[in-house]
Short mmCIF file of C-alpha atoms in Angstrom, two decimals:
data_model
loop_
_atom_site.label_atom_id
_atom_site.label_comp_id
_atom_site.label_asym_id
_atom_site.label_seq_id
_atom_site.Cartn_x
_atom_site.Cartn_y
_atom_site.Cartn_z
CA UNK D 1 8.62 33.77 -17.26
CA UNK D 2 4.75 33.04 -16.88
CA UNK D 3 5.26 31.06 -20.47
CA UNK D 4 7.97 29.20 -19.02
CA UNK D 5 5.92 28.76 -16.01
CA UNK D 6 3.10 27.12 -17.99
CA UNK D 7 5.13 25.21 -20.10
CA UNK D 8 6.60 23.39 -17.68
CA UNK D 9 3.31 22.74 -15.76
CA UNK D 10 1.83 21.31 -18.66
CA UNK D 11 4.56 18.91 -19.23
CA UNK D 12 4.14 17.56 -15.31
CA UNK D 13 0.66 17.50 -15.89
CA UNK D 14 1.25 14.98 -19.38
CA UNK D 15 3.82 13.33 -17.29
CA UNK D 16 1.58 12.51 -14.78
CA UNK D 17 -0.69 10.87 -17.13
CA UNK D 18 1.28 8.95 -18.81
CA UNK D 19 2.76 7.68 -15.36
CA UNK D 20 -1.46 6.70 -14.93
CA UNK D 21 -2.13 5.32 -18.16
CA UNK D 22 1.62 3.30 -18.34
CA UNK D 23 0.50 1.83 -14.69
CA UNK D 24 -3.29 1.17 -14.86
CA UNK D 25 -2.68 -0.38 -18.77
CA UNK D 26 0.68 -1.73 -19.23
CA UNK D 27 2.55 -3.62 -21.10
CA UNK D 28 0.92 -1.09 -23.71
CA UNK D 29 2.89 0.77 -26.77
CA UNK D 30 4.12 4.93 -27.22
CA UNK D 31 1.37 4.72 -29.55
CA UNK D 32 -1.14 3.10 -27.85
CA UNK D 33 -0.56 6.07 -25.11
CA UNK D 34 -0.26 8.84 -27.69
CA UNK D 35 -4.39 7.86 -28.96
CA UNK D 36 -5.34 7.25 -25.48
CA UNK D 37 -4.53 10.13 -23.99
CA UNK D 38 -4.76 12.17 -27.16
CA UNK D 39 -1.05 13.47 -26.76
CA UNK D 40 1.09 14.06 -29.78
CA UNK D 41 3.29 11.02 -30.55
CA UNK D 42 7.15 12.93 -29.69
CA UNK D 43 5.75 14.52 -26.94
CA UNK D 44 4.58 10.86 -25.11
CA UNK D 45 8.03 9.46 -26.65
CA UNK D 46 9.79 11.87 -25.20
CA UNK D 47 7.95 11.52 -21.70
CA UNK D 48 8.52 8.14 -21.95
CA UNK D 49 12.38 8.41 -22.56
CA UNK D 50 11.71 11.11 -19.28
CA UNK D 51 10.31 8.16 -17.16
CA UNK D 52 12.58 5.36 -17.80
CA UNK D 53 15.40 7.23 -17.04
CA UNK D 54 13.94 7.90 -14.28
CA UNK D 55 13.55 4.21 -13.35
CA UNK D 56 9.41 4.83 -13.08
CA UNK D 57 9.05 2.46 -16.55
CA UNK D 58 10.79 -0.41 -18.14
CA UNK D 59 10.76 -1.67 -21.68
CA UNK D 60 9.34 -5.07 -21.65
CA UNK D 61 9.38 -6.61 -24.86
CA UNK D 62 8.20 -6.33 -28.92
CA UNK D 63 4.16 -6.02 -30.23
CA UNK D 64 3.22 -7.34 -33.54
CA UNK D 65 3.65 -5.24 -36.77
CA UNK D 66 0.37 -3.66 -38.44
CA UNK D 67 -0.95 -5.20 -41.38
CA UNK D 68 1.00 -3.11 -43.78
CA UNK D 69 4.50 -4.28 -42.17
CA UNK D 70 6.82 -1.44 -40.45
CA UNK D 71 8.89 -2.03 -36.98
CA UNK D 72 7.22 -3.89 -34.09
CA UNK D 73 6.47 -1.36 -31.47
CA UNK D 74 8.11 -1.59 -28.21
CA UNK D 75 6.22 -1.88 -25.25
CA UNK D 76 6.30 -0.31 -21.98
CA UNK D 77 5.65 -1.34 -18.28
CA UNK D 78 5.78 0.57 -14.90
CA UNK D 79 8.75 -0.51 -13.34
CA UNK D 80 7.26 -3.10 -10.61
CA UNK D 81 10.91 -3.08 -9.58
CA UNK D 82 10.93 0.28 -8.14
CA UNK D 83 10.48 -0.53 -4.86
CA UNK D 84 8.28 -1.59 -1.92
CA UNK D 85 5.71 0.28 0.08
CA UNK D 86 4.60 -0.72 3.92
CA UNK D 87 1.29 0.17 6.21
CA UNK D 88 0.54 -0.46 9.46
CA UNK D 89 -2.72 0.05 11.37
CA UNK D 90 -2.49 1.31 14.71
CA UNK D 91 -5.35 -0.72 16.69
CA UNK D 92 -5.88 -0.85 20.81
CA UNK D 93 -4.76 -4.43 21.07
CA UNK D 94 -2.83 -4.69 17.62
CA UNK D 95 0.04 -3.39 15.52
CA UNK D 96 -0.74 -4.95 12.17
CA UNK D 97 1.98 -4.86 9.21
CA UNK D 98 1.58 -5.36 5.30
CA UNK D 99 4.50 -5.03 3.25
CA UNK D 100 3.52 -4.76 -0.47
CA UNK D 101 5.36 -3.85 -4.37
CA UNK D 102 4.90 -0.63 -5.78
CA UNK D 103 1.67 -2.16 -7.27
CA UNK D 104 -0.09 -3.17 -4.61
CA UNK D 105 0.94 -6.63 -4.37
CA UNK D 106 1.24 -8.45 -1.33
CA UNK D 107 4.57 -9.63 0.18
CA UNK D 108 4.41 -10.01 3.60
CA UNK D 109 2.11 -9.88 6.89
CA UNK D 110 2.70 -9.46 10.50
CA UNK D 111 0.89 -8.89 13.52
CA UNK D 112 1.97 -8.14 17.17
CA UNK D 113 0.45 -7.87 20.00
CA UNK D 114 0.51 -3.82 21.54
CA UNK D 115 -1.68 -3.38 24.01
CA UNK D 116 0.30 -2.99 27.27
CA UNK D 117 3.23 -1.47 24.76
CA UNK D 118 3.31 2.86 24.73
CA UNK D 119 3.64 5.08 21.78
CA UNK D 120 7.38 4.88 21.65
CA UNK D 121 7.98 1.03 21.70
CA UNK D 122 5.15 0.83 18.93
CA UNK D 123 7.51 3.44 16.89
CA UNK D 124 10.14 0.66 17.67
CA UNK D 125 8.28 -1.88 15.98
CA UNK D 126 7.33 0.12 13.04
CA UNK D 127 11.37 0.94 12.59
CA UNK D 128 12.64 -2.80 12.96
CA UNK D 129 9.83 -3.70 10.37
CA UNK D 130 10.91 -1.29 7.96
CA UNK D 131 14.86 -1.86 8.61
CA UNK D 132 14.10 -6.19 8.55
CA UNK D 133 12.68 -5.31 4.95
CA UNK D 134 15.14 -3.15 3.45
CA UNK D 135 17.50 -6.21 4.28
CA UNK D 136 14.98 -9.10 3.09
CA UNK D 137 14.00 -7.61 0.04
CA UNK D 138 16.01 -6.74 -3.04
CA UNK D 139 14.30 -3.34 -3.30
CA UNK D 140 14.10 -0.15 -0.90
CA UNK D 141 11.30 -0.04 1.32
CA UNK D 142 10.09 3.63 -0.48
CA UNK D 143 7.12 5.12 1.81
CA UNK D 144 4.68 3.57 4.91
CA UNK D 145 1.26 5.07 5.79
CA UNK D 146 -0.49 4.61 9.26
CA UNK D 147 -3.80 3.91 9.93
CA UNK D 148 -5.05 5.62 12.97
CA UNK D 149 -8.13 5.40 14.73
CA UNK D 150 -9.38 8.41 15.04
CA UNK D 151 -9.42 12.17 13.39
CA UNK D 152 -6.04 12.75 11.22
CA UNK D 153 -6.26 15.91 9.19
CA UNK D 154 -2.99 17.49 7.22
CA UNK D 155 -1.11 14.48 7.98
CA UNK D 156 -1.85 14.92 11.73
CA UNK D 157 -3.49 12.74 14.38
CA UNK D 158 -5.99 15.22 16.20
CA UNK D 159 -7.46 12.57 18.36
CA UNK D 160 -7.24 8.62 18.97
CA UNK D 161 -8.63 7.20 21.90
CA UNK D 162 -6.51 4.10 21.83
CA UNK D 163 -3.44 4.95 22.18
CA UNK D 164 -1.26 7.65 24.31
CA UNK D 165 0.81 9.53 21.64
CA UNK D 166 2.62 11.57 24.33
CA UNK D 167 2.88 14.97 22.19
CA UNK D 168 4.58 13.10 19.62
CA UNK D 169 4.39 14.55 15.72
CA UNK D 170 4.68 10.65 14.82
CA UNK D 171 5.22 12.09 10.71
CA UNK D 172 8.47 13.87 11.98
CA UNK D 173 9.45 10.62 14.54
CA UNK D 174 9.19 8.01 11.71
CA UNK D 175 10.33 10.15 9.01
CA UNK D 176 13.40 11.28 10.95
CA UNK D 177 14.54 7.98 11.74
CA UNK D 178 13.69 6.29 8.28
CA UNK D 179 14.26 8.75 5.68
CA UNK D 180 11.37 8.10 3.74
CA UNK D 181 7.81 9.90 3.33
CA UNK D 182 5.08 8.86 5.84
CA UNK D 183 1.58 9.55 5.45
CA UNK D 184 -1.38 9.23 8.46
CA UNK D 185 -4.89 8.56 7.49
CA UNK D 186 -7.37 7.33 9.18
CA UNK D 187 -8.91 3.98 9.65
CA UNK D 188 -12.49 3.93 7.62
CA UNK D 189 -10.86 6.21 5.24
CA UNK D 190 -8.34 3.66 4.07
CA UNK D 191 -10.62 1.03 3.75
CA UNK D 192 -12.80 3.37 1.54
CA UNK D 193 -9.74 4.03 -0.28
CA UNK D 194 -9.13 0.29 -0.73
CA UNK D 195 -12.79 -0.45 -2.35
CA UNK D 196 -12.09 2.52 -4.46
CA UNK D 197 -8.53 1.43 -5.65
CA UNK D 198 -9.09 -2.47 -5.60
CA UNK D 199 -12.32 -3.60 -5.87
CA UNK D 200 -13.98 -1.34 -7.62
CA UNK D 201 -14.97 -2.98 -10.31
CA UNK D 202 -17.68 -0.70 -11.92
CA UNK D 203 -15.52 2.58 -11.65
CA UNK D 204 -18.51 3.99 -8.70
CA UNK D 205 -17.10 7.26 -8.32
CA UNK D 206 -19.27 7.97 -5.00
CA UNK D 207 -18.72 5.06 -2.21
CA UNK D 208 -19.31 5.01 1.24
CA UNK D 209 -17.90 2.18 3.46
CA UNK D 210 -18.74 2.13 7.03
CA UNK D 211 -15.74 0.11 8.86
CA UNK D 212 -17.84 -1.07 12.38
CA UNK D 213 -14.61 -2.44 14.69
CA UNK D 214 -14.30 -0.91 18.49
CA UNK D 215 -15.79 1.91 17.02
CA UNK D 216 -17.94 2.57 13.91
CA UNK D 217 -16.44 4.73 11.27
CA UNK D 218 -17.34 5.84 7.44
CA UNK D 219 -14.94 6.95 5.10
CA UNK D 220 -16.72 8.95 2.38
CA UNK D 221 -15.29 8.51 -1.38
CA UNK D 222 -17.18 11.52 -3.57
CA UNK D 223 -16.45 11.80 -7.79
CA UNK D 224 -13.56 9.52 -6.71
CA UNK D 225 -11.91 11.96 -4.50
CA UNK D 226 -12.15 10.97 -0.17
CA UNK D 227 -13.92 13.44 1.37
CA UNK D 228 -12.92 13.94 4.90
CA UNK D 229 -14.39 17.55 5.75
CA UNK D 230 -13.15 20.39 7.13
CA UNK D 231 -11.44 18.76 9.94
CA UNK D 232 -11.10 15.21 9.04
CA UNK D 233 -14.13 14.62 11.04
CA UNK D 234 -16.15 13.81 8.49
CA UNK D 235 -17.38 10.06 8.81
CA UNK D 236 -17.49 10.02 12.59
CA UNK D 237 -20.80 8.63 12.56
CA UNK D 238 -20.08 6.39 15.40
CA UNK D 239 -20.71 9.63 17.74
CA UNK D 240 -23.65 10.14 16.52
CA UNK D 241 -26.11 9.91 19.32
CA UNK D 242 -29.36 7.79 19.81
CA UNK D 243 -32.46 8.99 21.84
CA UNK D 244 -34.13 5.76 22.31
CA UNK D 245 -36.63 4.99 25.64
CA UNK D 246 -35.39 1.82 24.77
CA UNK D 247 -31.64 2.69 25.04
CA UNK D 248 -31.82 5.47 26.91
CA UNK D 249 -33.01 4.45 30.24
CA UNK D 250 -31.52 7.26 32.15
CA UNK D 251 -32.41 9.85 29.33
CA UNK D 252 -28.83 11.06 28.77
CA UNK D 253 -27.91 10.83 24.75
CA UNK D 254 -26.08 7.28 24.15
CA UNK D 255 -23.91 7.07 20.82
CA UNK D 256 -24.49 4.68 18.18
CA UNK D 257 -21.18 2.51 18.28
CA UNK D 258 -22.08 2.30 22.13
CA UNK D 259 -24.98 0.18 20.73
CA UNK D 260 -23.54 -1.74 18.00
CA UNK D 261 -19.78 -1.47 17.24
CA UNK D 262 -18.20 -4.74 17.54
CA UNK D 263 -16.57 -4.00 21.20
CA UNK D 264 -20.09 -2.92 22.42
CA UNK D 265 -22.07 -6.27 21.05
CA UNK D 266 -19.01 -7.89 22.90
CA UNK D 267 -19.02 -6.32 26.13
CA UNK D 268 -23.11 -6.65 26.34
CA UNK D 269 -23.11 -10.50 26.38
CA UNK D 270 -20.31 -10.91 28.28
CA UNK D 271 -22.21 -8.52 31.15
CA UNK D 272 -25.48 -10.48 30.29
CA UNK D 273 -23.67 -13.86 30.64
CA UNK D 274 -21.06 -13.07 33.45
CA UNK D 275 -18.54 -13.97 31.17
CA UNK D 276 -15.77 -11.52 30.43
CA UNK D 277 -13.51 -14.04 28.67
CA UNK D 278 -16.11 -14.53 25.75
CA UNK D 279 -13.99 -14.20 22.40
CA UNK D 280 -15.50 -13.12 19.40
CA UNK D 281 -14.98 -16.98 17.98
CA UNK D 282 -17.14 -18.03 21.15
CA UNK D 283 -20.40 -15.70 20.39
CA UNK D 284 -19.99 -16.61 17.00
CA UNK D 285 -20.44 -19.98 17.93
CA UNK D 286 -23.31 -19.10 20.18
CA UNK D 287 -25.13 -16.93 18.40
CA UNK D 288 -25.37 -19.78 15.56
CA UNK D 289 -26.50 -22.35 18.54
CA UNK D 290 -29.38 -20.35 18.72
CA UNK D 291 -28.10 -18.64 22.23
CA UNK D 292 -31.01 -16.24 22.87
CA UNK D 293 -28.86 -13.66 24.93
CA UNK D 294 -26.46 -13.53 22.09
CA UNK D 295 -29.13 -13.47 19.40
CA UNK D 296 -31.12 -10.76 21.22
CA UNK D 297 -27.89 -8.34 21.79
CA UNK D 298 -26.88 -8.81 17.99
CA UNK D 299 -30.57 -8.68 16.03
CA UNK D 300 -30.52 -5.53 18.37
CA UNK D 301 -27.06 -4.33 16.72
CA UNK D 302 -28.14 -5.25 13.05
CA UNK D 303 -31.34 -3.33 13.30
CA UNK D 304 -29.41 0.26 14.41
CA UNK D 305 -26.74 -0.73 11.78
CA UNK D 306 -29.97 -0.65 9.50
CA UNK D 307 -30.41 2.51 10.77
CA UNK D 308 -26.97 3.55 10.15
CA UNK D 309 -27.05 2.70 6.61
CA UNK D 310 -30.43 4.47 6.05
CA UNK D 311 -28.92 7.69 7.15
CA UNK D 312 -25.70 7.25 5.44
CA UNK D 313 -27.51 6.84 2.13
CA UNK D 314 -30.42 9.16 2.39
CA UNK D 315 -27.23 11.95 3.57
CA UNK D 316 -25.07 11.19 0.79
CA UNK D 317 -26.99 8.69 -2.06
CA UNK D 318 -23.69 7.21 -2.75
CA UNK D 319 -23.97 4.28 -5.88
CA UNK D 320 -22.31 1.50 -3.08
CA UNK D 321 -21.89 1.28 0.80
CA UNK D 322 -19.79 -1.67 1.90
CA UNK D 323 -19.34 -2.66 5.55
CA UNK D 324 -15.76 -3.55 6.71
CA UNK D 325 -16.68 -5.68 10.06
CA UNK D 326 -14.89 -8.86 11.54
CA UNK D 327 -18.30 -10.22 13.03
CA UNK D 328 -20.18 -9.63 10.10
CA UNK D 329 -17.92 -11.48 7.68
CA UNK D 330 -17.76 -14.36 10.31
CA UNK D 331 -21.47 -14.52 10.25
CA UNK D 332 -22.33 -13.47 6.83
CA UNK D 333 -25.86 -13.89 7.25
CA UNK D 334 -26.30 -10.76 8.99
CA UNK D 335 -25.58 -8.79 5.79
CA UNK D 336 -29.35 -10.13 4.65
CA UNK D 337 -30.57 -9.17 7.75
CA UNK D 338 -28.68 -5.96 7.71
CA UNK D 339 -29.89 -4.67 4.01
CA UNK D 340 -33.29 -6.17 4.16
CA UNK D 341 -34.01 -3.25 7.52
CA UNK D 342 -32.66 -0.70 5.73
CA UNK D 343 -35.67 1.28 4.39
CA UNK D 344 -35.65 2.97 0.98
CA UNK D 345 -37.20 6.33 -0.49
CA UNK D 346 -37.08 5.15 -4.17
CA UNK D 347 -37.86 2.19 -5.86
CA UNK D 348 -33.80 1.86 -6.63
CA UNK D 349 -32.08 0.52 -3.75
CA UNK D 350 -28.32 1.09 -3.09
CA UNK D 351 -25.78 -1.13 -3.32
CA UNK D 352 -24.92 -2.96 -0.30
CA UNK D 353 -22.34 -5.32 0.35
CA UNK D 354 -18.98 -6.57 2.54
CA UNK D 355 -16.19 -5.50 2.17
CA UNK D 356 -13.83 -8.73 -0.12
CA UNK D 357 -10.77 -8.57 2.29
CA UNK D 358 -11.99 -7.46 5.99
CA UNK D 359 -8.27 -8.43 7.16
CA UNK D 360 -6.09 -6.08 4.77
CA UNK D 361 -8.63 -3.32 3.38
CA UNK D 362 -6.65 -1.14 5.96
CA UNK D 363 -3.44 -1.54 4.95
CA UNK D 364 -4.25 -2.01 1.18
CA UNK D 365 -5.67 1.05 1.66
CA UNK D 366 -2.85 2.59 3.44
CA UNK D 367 -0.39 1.00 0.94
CA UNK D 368 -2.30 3.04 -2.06
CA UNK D 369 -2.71 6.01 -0.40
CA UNK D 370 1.21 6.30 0.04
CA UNK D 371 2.05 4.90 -3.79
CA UNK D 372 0.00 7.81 -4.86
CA UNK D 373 2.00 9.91 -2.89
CA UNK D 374 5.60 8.72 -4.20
CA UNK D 375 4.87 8.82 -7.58
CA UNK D 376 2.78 12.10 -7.34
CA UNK D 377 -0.48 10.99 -8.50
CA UNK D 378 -4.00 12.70 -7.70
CA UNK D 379 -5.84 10.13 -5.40
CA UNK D 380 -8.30 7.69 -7.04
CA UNK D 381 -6.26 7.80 -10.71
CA UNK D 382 -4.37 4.15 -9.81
CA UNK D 383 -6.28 0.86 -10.52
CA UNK D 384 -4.77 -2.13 -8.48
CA UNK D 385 -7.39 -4.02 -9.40
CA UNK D 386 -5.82 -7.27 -11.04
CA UNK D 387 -2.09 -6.45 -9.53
CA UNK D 388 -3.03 -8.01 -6.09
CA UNK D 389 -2.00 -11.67 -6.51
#
């Protein structure tokens, strides 16, 4: 029984990675597989047979014969077909909705406008989304992941400040009325999970990137697996606190996203100018016509974001930290400012950058973080990088 046992853990274990290698390096051959992954050539032939019948691959077409003649190999594709995957990110003001393929690609984008809407007309949304697709599309809508902000750990929100979940488990709600798996992650995680999974061009294995919205968050990507602690509390560094004279006029502790999350920069020069209709657009637009209240409350923000990254680094001394902010991508010269107050121990500083797609890094996120879970994969083993468009 314990040989049996073994046996057939082995043979999920190969079939997992030929699942990887088929997705991350397809259209590729049996035999290409069989010397990649150093697997005897029946056994991957035999997987393979396994995994079209199960509709995971496709045969897509003839290679050219070696030099000494012989049968053209056949190749073999994941099955792009399978089906579709959705994510939505659960914001204050905003529902936001990607629908994407089974590789990560794109399809279609939606956002609506929550804020005076409760936990049960959001679910409502989320359900006429999913049903809408299922009817659009020629293939099933197979999984959605949720991006919360705020602490989710085993698939469970523990706390979001933003919206009122009324003792709802919102994994049994959505799952209950849709039939398919649904996975809960938060925020900053996903977006740490998209840089991993789509941009990650160099293969960093350790990434940290800090998502600064209404809040400030970090998700935290070690040897290519997210590390969220013990908890999921791990990258709340925008409750970190600050004991600043400066700051901290009335000597109680402030926290650092109180200083310079997005919401906070916001809310100080609308107070300072006795303007609470300022958009983001509008102190954009100031800030870059040399508006010294704006100028002041923002140099201000860059310098603890400095900060921020200092600690980050000199905590964790990942190879990359990217920063996943609206503002910052809307006034890109703050990244200079940003990185050139960040102080460094060595004489090799770490790699700092923006995040490439600010708007769906979420849900891309979200959308690989639920693949992974249909087709069974350990985190971090897909590459969407190339697949997008």
């Amino acid at each position: 029984m314990v040989m049996e046992t073994n046996i057939s853990q082995v043979r999920e274990t190969n079939e997992r990675r030929v699942l990887q290698e088929v997705f991350n390096a397809g259209p590729i051959s049996r035999s290409q597989i069989s010397r990649n992954l150093r697997l005897n050539k029946v056994t991957v032939s035999d997987i393979v047979a396994s995994l079209i019948n199960k509709k995971y691959l496709v045969e897509t077409g003839f290679g050219t014969s070696s030099k000494s003649g012989g049968r053209k190999p056949t190749f073999v594709s994941f099955n792009k077909r399978l089906g579709n995957v959705a994510a939505f990110e659960m914001g204050y003001e905003t529902l936001k909705y990607l629908l994407t393929s089974i590789e990560g690609k794109a399809l279609y984008h939606q956002e609506f406008a929550v804020k005076s809407l409760g936990i049960r007309q959001r679910l409502a949304i989320i359900q006429k989304c999913f049903e809408e697709a299922n009817r659009s599309q020629s293939v099933p809508v197979l999984g959605l992941a949720i991006a919360i902000h705020g602490i989710v750990d085993q698939n469970q929100v523990l706390y979001t400040p933003f919206v009122e979940l009324e003792g709802l488990d919102l994994v049994y709600e959505l799952e209950t009325r849709l039939n398919v798996p649904v996975v809960l992650e938060n925020e900053a995680n996903l977006s740490a999970i998209y840089e991993r999974d789509f941009e990650n061009n160099n293969n960093v294995g350790n990434l940290v990137c800090i998502s600064i919205h209404k809040g400030i968050g970090a998700g935290i990507i070690i040897k290519n697996q997210l590390y969220t602690g013990h908890h999921g509390e791990a990258g709340e560094i925008g409750q970190t606190t600050v004991y600043d004279p400066k700051v901290n006029d009335d000597n109680l502790p402030r926290t650092i996203e109180s200083i310079c999350s997005e919401d906070s920069m916001v809310n100080q020069i609308r107070q300072q100018k006795a303007d609470f209709q300022l958009s983001r657009s509008d102190i954009v637009n100031m800030y870059r016509d040399g508006d010294a209240v704006t100028q002041k409350v923002i140099n201000n923000a860059c310098f603890y974001i400095a900060n921020i990254l200092y600690n980050t680094i000199v905590t964790l001394d990942p190879a990359r930290v990217s920063i996943n902010s609206p503002l910052i991508r809307e006034l890109p010269e703050l990244l200079d400012q940003i990185t050139n107050a960040v102080p460094h121990v060595t004489g090799e500083r770490t790699k700092i950058d923006l995040i490439e797609n600010v708007d769906d890094a979420t849900l891309l996120g979200g959308c690989s973080k639920i693949i992974h879970h249909i087709l069974d994969l350990r985190s971090g083993v897909l590459n969407f990088n190339g697949k997008k468009n």
